[in-house]
Short mmCIF file of N, CA and C in Angstrom, two decimals:
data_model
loop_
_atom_site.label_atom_id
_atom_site.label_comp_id
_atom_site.label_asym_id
_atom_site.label_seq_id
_atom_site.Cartn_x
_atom_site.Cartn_y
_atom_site.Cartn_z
N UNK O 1 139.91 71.85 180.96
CA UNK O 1 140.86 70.97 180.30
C UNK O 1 140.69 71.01 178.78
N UNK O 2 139.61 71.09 178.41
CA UNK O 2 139.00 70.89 177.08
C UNK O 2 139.67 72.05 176.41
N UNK O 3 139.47 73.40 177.00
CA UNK O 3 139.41 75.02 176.58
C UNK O 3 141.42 74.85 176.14
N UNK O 4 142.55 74.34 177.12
CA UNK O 4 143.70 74.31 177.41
C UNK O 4 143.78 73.34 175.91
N UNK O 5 143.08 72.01 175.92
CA UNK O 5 143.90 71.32 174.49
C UNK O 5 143.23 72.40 172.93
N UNK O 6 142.56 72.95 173.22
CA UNK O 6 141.98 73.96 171.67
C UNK O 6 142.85 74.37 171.32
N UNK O 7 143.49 75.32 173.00
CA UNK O 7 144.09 76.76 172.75
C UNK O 7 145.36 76.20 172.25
N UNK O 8 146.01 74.75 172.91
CA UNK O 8 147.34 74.32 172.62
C UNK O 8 147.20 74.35 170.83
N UNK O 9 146.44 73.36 170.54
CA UNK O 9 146.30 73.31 169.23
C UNK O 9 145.87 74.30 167.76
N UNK O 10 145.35 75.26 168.41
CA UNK O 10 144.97 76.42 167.66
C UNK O 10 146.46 77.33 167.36
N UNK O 11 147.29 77.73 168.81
CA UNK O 11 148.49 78.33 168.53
C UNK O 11 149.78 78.01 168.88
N UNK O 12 150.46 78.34 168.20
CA UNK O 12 151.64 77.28 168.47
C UNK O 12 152.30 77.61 169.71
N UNK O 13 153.46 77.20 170.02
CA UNK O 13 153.93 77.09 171.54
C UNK O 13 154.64 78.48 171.93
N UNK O 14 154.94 79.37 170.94
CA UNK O 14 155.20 80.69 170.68
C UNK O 14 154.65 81.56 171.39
N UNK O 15 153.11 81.45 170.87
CA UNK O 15 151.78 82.25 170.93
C UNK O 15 151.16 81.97 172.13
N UNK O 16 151.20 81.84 173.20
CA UNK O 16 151.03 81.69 174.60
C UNK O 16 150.39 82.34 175.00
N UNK O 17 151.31 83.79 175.12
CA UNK O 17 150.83 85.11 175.67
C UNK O 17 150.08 85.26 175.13
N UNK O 18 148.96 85.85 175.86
CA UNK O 18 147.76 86.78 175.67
C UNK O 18 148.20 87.62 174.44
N UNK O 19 149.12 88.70 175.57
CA UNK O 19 149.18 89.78 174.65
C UNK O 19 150.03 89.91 173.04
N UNK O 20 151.19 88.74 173.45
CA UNK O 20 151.56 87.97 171.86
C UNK O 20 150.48 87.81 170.60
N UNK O 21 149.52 86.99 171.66
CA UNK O 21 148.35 86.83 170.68
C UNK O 21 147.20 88.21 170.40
N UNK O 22 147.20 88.69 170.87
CA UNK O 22 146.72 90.19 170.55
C UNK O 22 147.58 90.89 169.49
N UNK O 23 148.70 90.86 169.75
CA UNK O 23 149.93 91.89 168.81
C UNK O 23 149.72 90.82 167.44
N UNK O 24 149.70 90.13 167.70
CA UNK O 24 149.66 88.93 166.17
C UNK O 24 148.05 89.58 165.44
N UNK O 25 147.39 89.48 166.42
CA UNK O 25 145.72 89.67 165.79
C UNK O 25 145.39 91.18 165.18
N UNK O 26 146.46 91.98 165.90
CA UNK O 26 146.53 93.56 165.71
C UNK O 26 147.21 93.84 164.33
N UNK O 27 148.23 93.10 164.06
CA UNK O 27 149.29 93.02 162.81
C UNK O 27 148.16 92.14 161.78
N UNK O 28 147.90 90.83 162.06
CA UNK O 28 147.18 91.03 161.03
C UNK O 28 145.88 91.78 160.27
N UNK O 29 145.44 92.15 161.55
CA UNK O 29 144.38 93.18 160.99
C UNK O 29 144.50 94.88 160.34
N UNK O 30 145.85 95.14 160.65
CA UNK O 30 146.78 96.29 159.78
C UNK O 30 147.11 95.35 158.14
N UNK O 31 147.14 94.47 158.15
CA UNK O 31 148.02 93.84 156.78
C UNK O 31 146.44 93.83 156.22
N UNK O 32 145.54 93.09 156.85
CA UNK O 32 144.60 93.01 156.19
C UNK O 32 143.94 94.56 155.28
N UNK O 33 143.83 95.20 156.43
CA UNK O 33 143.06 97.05 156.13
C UNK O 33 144.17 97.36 155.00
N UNK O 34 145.21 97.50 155.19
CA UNK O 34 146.43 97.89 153.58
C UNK O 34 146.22 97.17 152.81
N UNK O 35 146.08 96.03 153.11
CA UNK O 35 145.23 95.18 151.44
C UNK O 35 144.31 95.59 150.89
N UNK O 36 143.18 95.72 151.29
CA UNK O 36 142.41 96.61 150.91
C UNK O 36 142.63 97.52 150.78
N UNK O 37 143.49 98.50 151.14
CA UNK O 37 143.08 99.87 150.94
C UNK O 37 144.16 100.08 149.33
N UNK O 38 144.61 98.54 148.88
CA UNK O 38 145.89 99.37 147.65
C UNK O 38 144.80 98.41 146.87
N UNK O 39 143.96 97.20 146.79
CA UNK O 39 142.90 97.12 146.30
C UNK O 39 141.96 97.63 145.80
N UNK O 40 141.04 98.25 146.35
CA UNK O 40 140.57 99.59 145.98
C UNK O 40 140.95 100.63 145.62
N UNK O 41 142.35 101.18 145.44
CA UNK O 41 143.12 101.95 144.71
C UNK O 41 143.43 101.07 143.46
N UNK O 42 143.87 100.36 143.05
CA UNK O 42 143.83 99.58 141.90
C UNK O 42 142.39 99.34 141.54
N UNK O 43 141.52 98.90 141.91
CA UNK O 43 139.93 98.98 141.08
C UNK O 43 139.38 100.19 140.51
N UNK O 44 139.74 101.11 141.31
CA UNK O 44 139.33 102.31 141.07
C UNK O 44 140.18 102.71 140.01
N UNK O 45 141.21 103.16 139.99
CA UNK O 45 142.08 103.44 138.40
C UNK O 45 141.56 102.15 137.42
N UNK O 46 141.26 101.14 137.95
CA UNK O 46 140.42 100.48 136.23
C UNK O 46 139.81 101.03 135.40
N UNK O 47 138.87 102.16 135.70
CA UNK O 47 137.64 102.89 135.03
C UNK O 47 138.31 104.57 134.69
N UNK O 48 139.82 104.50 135.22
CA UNK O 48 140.21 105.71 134.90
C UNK O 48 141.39 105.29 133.47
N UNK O 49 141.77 106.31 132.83
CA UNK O 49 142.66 106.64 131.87
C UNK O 49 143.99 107.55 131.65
N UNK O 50 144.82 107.49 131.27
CA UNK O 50 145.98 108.32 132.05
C UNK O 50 146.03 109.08 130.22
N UNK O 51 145.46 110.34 130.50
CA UNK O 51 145.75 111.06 129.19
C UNK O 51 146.77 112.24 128.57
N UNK O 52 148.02 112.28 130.04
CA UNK O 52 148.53 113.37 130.32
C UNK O 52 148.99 113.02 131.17
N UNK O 53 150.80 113.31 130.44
CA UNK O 53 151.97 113.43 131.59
C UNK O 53 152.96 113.99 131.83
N UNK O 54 153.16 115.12 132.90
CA UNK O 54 153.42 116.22 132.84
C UNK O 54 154.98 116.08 133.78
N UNK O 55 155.98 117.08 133.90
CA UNK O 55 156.93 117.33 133.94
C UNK O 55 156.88 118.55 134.33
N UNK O 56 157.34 118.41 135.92
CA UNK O 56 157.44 120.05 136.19
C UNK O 56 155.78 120.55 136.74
N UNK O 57 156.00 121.36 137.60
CA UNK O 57 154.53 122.01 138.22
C UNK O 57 153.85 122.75 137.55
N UNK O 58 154.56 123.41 136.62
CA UNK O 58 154.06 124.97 135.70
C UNK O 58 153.23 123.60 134.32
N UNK O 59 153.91 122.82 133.72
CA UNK O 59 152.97 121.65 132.87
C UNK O 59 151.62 121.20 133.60
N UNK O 60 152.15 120.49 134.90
CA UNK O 60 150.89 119.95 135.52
C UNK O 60 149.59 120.99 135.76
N UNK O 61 149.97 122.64 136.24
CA UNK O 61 149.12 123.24 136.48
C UNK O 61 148.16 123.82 135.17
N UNK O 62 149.17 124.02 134.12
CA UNK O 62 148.74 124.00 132.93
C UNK O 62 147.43 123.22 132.26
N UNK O 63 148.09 122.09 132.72
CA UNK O 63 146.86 120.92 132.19
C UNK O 63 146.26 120.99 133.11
N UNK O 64 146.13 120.79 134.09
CA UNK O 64 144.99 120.57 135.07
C UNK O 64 143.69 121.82 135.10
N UNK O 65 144.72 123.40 134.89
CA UNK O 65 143.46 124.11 134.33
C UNK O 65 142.62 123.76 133.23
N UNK O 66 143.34 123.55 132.20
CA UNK O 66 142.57 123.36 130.94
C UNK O 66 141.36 121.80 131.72
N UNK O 67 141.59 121.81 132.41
CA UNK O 67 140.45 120.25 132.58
C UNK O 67 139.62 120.36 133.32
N UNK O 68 140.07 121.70 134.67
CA UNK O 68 139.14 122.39 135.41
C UNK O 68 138.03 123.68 134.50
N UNK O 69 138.48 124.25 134.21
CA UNK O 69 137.79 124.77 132.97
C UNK O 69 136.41 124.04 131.83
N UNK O 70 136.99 122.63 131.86
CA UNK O 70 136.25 122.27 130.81
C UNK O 70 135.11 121.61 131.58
N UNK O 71 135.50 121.52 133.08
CA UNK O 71 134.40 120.51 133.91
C UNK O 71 134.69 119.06 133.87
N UNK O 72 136.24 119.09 134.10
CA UNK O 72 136.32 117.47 133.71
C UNK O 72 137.11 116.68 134.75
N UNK O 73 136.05 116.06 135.81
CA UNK O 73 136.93 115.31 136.65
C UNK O 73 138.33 114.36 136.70
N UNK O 74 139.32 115.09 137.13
CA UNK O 74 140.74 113.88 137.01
C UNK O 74 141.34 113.88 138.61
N UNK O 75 141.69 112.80 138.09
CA UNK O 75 143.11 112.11 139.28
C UNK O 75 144.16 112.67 138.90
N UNK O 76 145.64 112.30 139.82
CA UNK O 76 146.45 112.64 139.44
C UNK O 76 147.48 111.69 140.09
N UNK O 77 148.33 111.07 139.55
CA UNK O 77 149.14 109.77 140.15
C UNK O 77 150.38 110.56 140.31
N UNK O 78 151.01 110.77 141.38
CA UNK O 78 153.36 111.03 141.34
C UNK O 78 153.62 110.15 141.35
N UNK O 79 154.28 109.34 140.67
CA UNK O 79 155.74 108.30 141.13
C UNK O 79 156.27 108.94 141.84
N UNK O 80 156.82 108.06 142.57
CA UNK O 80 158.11 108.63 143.80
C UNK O 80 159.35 108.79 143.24
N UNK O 81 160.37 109.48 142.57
CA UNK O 81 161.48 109.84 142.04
C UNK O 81 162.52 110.22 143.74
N UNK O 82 162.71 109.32 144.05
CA UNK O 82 163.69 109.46 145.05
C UNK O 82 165.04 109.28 144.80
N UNK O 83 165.17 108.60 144.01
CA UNK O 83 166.72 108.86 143.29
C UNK O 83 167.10 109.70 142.48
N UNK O 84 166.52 110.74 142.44
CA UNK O 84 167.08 111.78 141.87
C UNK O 84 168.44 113.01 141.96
N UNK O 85 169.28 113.22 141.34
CA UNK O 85 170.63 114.00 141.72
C UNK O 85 170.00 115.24 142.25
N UNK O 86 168.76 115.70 141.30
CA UNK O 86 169.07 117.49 141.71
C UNK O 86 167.48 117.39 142.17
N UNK O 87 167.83 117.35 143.34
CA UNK O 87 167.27 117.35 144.86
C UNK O 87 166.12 118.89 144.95
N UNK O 88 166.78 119.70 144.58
CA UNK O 88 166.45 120.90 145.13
C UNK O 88 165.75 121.67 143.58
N UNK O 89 165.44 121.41 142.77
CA UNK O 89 164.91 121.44 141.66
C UNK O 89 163.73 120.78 141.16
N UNK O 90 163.91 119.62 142.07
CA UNK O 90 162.45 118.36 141.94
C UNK O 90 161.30 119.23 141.38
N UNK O 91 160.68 120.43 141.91
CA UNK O 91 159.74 121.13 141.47
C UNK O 91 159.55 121.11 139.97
N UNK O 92 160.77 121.27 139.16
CA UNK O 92 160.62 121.62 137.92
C UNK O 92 160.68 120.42 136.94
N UNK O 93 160.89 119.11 138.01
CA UNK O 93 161.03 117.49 136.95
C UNK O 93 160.23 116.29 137.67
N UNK O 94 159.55 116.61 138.49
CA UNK O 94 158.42 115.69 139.26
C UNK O 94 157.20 115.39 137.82
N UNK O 95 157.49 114.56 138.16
CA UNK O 95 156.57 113.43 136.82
C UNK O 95 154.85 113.46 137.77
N UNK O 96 154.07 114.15 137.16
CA UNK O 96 152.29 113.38 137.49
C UNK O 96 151.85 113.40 136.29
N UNK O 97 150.81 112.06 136.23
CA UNK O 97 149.98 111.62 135.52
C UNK O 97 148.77 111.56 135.69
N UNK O 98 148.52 112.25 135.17
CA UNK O 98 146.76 112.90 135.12
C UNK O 98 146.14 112.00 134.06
N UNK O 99 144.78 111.32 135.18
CA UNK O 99 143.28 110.68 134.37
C UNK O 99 142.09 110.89 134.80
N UNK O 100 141.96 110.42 133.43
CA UNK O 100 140.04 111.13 133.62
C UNK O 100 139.28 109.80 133.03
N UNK O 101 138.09 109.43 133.50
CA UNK O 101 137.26 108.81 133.34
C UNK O 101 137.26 108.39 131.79
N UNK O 102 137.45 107.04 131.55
CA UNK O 102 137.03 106.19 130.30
C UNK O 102 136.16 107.22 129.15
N UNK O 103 134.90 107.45 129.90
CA UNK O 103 134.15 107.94 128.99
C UNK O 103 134.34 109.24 128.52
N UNK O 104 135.11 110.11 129.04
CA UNK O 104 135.65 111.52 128.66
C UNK O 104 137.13 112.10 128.35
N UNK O 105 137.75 110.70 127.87
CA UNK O 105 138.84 110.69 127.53
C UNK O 105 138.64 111.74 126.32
N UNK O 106 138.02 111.29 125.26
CA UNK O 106 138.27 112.28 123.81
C UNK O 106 137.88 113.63 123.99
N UNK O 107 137.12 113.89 125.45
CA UNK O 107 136.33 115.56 126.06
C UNK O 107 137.88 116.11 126.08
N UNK O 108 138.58 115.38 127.27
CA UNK O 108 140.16 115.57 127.79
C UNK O 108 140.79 115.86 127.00
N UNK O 109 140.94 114.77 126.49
CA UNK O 109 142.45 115.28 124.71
C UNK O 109 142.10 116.52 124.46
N UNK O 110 140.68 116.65 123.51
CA UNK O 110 140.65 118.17 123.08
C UNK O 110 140.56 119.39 124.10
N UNK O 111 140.62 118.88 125.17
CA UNK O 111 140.20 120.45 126.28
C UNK O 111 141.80 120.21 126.83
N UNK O 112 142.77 119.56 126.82
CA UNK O 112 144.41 119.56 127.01
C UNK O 112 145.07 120.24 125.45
N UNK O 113 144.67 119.69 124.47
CA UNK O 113 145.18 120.25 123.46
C UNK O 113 144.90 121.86 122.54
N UNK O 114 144.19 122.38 123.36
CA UNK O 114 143.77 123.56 123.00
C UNK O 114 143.97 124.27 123.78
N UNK O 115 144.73 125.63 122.57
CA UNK O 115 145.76 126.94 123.11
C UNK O 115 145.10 127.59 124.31
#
């Protein structure tokens, strides 16, 4: 009797089912794990720097050698450009933004800016 007034009071008159209450406990534990997981994607770019932003694959690969070359760990962020007209070209106008660590930002500049 005791166990029946908890359960009444714990979930509402909805939440009955077992398995209701499972699918509820399952959903929130997906909302929860994606919270975290765009959390820790945001903490982590705190300590990064965006020093370079490129246009087109032949730019991005460009820079990204010059940074592989120099020994210099980066990220690389796309925006999603889904509204774009020319569909079939994306290759040559896809926006990434390349960063590198706080402390090797001024390494970056000069190892991007040199021929």
């Amino acid at each position: 009797m005791a166990k029946n007034i908890v359960y009444r009071m714990a979930f509402p008159k909805k939440v009955r089912n077992e398995r209701e209450l499972k699918l509820y406990i399952m959903i929130g534990i997906l909302v929860f794990v994606i919270a975290c997981a765009v959390i820790a994607k945001l903490i982590s770019y705190k300590y990064w720097t965006c020093i370079y932003t490129a246009f087109g694959n032949e730019n991005y690969y460009k820079a990204v050698a010059k940074l592989e070359r120099e020994g210099i760990p980066y990220k690389t962020k796309t925006p999603m450009n889904l509204g774009t007209e020319n569909f079939q070209n994306r290759h040559e106008t896809t926006q990434y933004d390349v960063f590198v660590k706080k402390e090797q930002e001024h390494i970056a500049q000069r190892a991007i800016n040199k021929n």
